[in-house]
């Protein structure tokens, strides 16, 4: 357990968070623009923004956060799988969780506002799931695989 915690909280986490913060700002801006101005809805705006932002996320995390040396197509497939699973889980959970929390607080908001809050909640859940998946699956180098 100690080695897992040590591996989890290493230099790659800081780099991942810096890259992720930049991507999160861009992703949220795109999500809200697509939701409010292009009327893509909750799923359409979040999926489109994630797809676009995933390209830069893949490049920078492969090169800088995790210093992955495997072939691009191998890591790209694993990366896409992690993104898809984390996205679906995070955003599927975010909507009912947000509605439940708002109801528990006694707040009644317009569904458009609730969906936008759910997008923020989904982003937080996604980030937590995504780091774990990228570090221990998508960008795991061959040397790391031999260790454990």
PDB file of N, CA and C in Angstrom, residues 1-42:
ATOM      1  N   UNK A   1       0.825  -1.200   0.000  1.00  0.00           N
ATOM      2  CA  UNK A   1       0.000   0.000   0.000  1.00  0.00           C
ATOM      3  C   UNK A   1       0.864   1.256   0.000  1.00  0.00           C
ATOM      4  N   UNK A   2       1.963   1.221   0.769  1.00  0.00           N
ATOM      5  CA  UNK A   2       2.860   2.372   0.831  1.00  0.00           C
ATOM      6  C   UNK A   2       3.460   2.678  -0.538  1.00  0.00           C
ATOM      7  N   UNK A   3       3.847   1.623  -1.261  1.00  0.00           N
ATOM      8  CA  UNK A   3       4.460   1.842  -2.575  1.00  0.00           C
ATOM      9  C   UNK A   3       3.444   2.412  -3.557  1.00  0.00           C
ATOM     10  N   UNK A   4       2.170   1.998  -3.438  1.00  0.00           N
ATOM     11  CA  UNK A   4       1.134   2.557  -4.301  1.00  0.00           C
ATOM     12  C   UNK A   4       0.965   4.045  -4.025  1.00  0.00           C
ATOM     13  N   UNK A   5       0.901   4.412  -2.763  1.00  0.00           N
ATOM     14  CA  UNK A   5       0.738   5.823  -2.385  1.00  0.00           C
ATOM     15  C   UNK A   5       1.937   6.636  -2.861  1.00  0.00           C
ATOM     16  N   UNK A   6       3.134   6.077  -2.691  1.00  0.00           N
ATOM     17  CA  UNK A   6       4.345   6.765  -3.138  1.00  0.00           C
ATOM     18  C   UNK A   6       4.343   6.947  -4.660  1.00  0.00           C
ATOM     19  N   UNK A   7       3.915   5.917  -5.390  1.00  0.00           N
ATOM     20  CA  UNK A   7       3.844   6.013  -6.852  1.00  0.00           C
ATOM     21  C   UNK A   7       2.760   6.993  -7.289  1.00  0.00           C
ATOM     22  N   UNK A   8       1.659   7.028  -6.545  1.00  0.00           N
ATOM     23  CA  UNK A   8       0.540   7.893  -6.899  1.00  0.00           C
ATOM     24  C   UNK A   8       0.905   9.365  -6.732  1.00  0.00           C
ATOM     25  N   UNK A   9       1.548   9.707  -5.620  1.00  0.00           N
ATOM     26  CA  UNK A   9       1.883  11.093  -5.308  1.00  0.00           C
ATOM     27  C   UNK A   9       3.335  11.393  -5.657  1.00  0.00           C
ATOM     28  N   UNK A  10       3.672  11.300  -6.922  1.00  0.00           N
ATOM     29  CA  UNK A  10       5.029  11.617  -7.362  1.00  0.00           C
ATOM     30  C   UNK A  10       5.008  12.864  -8.250  1.00  0.00           C
ATOM     31  N   UNK A  11       6.142  13.162  -8.881  1.00  0.00           N
ATOM     32  CA  UNK A  11       6.271  14.360  -9.720  1.00  0.00           C
ATOM     33  C   UNK A  11       5.248  14.375 -10.856  1.00  0.00           C
ATOM     34  N   UNK A  12       4.895  13.192 -11.350  1.00  0.00           N
ATOM     35  CA  UNK A  12       3.947  13.140 -12.464  1.00  0.00           C
ATOM     36  C   UNK A  12       2.588  13.720 -12.074  1.00  0.00           C
ATOM     37  N   UNK A  13       2.210  13.607 -10.808  1.00  0.00           N
ATOM     38  CA  UNK A  13       0.931  14.166 -10.365  1.00  0.00           C
ATOM     39  C   UNK A  13       0.920  15.678 -10.521  1.00  0.00           C
ATOM     40  N   UNK A  14       1.988  16.342 -10.118  1.00  0.00           N
ATOM     41  CA  UNK A  14       2.064  17.799 -10.239  1.00  0.00           C
ATOM     42  C   UNK A  14       1.988  18.228 -11.706  1.00  0.00           C
ATOM     43  N   UNK A  15       2.769  17.574 -12.565  1.00  0.00           N
ATOM     44  CA  UNK A  15       2.736  17.906 -13.993  1.00  0.00           C
ATOM     45  C   UNK A  15       1.360  17.620 -14.588  1.00  0.00           C
ATOM     46  N   UNK A  16       0.776  16.488 -14.209  1.00  0.00           N
ATOM     47  CA  UNK A  16      -0.554  16.127 -14.681  1.00  0.00           C
ATOM     48  C   UNK A  16      -1.570  17.193 -14.276  1.00  0.00           C
ATOM     49  N   UNK A  17      -1.468  17.682 -13.039  1.00  0.00           N
ATOM     50  CA  UNK A  17      -2.399  18.699 -12.552  1.00  0.00           C
ATOM     51  C   UNK A  17      -2.223  20.034 -13.269  1.00  0.00           C
ATOM     52  N   UNK A  18      -0.986  20.400 -13.579  1.00  0.00           N
ATOM     53  CA  UNK A  18      -0.739  21.650 -14.316  1.00  0.00           C
ATOM     54  C   UNK A  18      -1.316  21.548 -15.723  1.00  0.00           C
ATOM     55  N   UNK A  19      -0.988  20.455 -16.404  1.00  0.00           N
ATOM     56  CA  UNK A  19      -1.522  20.236 -17.755  1.00  0.00           C
ATOM     57  C   UNK A  19      -3.045  20.132 -17.685  1.00  0.00           C
ATOM     58  N   UNK A  20      -3.520  19.402 -16.684  1.00  0.00           N
ATOM     59  CA  UNK A  20      -4.955  19.227 -16.514  1.00  0.00           C
ATOM     60  C   UNK A  20      -5.681  20.524 -16.218  1.00  0.00           C
ATOM     61  N   UNK A  21      -5.059  21.403 -15.443  1.00  0.00           N
ATOM     62  CA  UNK A  21      -5.687  22.695 -15.137  1.00  0.00           C
ATOM     63  C   UNK A  21      -5.892  23.507 -16.411  1.00  0.00           C
ATOM     64  N   UNK A  22      -4.877  23.530 -17.254  1.00  0.00           N
ATOM     65  CA  UNK A  22      -4.996  24.245 -18.535  1.00  0.00           C
ATOM     66  C   UNK A  22      -6.087  23.618 -19.396  1.00  0.00           C
ATOM     67  N   UNK A  23      -6.076  22.288 -19.484  1.00  0.00           N
ATOM     68  CA  UNK A  23      -7.096  21.590 -20.266  1.00  0.00           C
ATOM     69  C   UNK A  23      -8.486  21.766 -19.669  1.00  0.00           C
ATOM     70  N   UNK A  24      -8.572  21.811 -18.351  1.00  0.00           N
ATOM     71  CA  UNK A  24      -9.864  21.975 -17.694  1.00  0.00           C
ATOM     72  C   UNK A  24     -10.469  23.334 -18.008  1.00  0.00           C
ATOM     73  N   UNK A  25      -9.659  24.369 -17.958  1.00  0.00           N
ATOM     74  CA  UNK A  25     -10.151  25.714 -18.293  1.00  0.00           C
ATOM     75  C   UNK A  25     -10.675  25.730 -19.727  1.00  0.00           C
ATOM     76  N   UNK A  26      -9.888  25.185 -20.647  1.00  0.00           N
ATOM     77  CA  UNK A  26     -10.306  25.133 -22.052  1.00  0.00           C
ATOM     78  C   UNK A  26     -11.554  24.270 -22.215  1.00  0.00           C
ATOM     79  N   UNK A  27     -11.573  23.114 -21.576  1.00  0.00           N
ATOM     80  CA  UNK A  27     -12.704  22.199 -21.689  1.00  0.00           C
ATOM     81  C   UNK A  27     -13.991  22.819 -21.145  1.00  0.00           C
ATOM     82  N   UNK A  28     -13.903  23.430 -19.971  1.00  0.00           N
ATOM     83  CA  UNK A  28     -15.096  24.054 -19.400  1.00  0.00           C
ATOM     84  C   UNK A  28     -15.580  25.225 -20.247  1.00  0.00           C
ATOM     85  N   UNK A  29     -14.646  26.016 -20.762  1.00  0.00           N
ATOM     86  CA  UNK A  29     -15.036  27.132 -21.638  1.00  0.00           C
ATOM     87  C   UNK A  29     -15.767  26.601 -22.874  1.00  0.00           C
ATOM     88  N   UNK A  30     -15.217  25.547 -23.469  1.00  0.00           N
ATOM     89  CA  UNK A  30     -15.872  24.935 -24.635  1.00  0.00           C
ATOM     90  C   UNK A  30     -17.229  24.347 -24.261  1.00  0.00           C
ATOM     91  N   UNK A  31     -17.289  23.633 -23.138  1.00  0.00           N
ATOM     92  CA  UNK A  31     -18.555  23.028 -22.712  1.00  0.00           C
ATOM     93  C   UNK A  31     -19.638  24.083 -22.531  1.00  0.00           C
ATOM     94  N   UNK A  32     -19.300  25.141 -21.806  1.00  0.00           N
ATOM     95  CA  UNK A  32     -20.301  26.167 -21.544  1.00  0.00           C
ATOM     96  C   UNK A  32     -20.680  26.933 -22.813  1.00  0.00           C
ATOM     97  N   UNK A  33     -19.712  27.172 -23.685  1.00  0.00           N
ATOM     98  CA  UNK A  33     -20.021  27.841 -24.953  1.00  0.00           C
ATOM     99  C   UNK A  33     -20.936  26.967 -25.809  1.00  0.00           C
ATOM    100  N   UNK A  34     -20.601  25.696 -25.926  1.00  0.00           N
ATOM    101  CA  UNK A  34     -21.430  24.788 -26.723  1.00  0.00           C
ATOM    102  C   UNK A  34     -22.803  24.578 -26.090  1.00  0.00           C
ATOM    103  N   UNK A  35     -22.860  24.542 -24.778  1.00  0.00           N
ATOM    104  CA  UNK A  35     -24.128  24.346 -24.075  1.00  0.00           C
ATOM    105  C   UNK A  35     -25.028  25.576 -24.210  1.00  0.00           C
ATOM    106  N   UNK A  36     -24.460  26.759 -23.963  1.00  0.00           N
ATOM    107  CA  UNK A  36     -25.271  27.981 -23.921  1.00  0.00           C
ATOM    108  C   UNK A  36     -25.497  28.630 -25.280  1.00  0.00           C
ATOM    109  N   UNK A  37     -24.502  28.597 -26.148  1.00  0.00           N
ATOM    110  CA  UNK A  37     -24.622  29.308 -27.420  1.00  0.00           C
ATOM    111  C   UNK A  37     -24.973  28.391 -28.589  1.00  0.00           C
ATOM    112  N   UNK A  38     -24.431  27.194 -28.599  1.00  0.00           N
ATOM    113  CA  UNK A  38     -24.715  26.282 -29.707  1.00  0.00           C
ATOM    114  C   UNK A  38     -25.828  25.290 -29.343  1.00  0.00           C
ATOM    115  N   UNK A  39     -26.268  25.299 -28.085  1.00  0.00           N
ATOM    116  CA  UNK A  39     -27.372  24.459 -27.608  1.00  0.00           C
ATOM    117  C   UNK A  39     -27.132  22.970 -27.874  1.00  0.00           C
ATOM    118  N   UNK A  40     -25.903  22.527 -27.572  1.00  0.00           N
ATOM    119  CA  UNK A  40     -25.536  21.121 -27.758  1.00  0.00           C
ATOM    120  C   UNK A  40     -26.102  20.226 -26.661  1.00  0.00           C
ATOM    121  N   UNK A  41     -26.568  20.795 -25.562  1.00  0.00           N
ATOM    122  CA  UNK A  41     -27.061  19.996 -24.451  1.00  0.00           C
ATOM    123  C   UNK A  41     -25.924  19.484 -23.574  1.00  0.00           C
ATOM    124  N   UNK A  42     -26.307  18.829 -22.486  1.00  0.00           N
ATOM    125  CA  UNK A  42     -25.346  18.335 -21.486  1.00  0.00           C
ATOM    126  C   UNK A  42     -24.349  17.362 -22.105  1.00  0.00           C
TER     127      UNK A  42
END
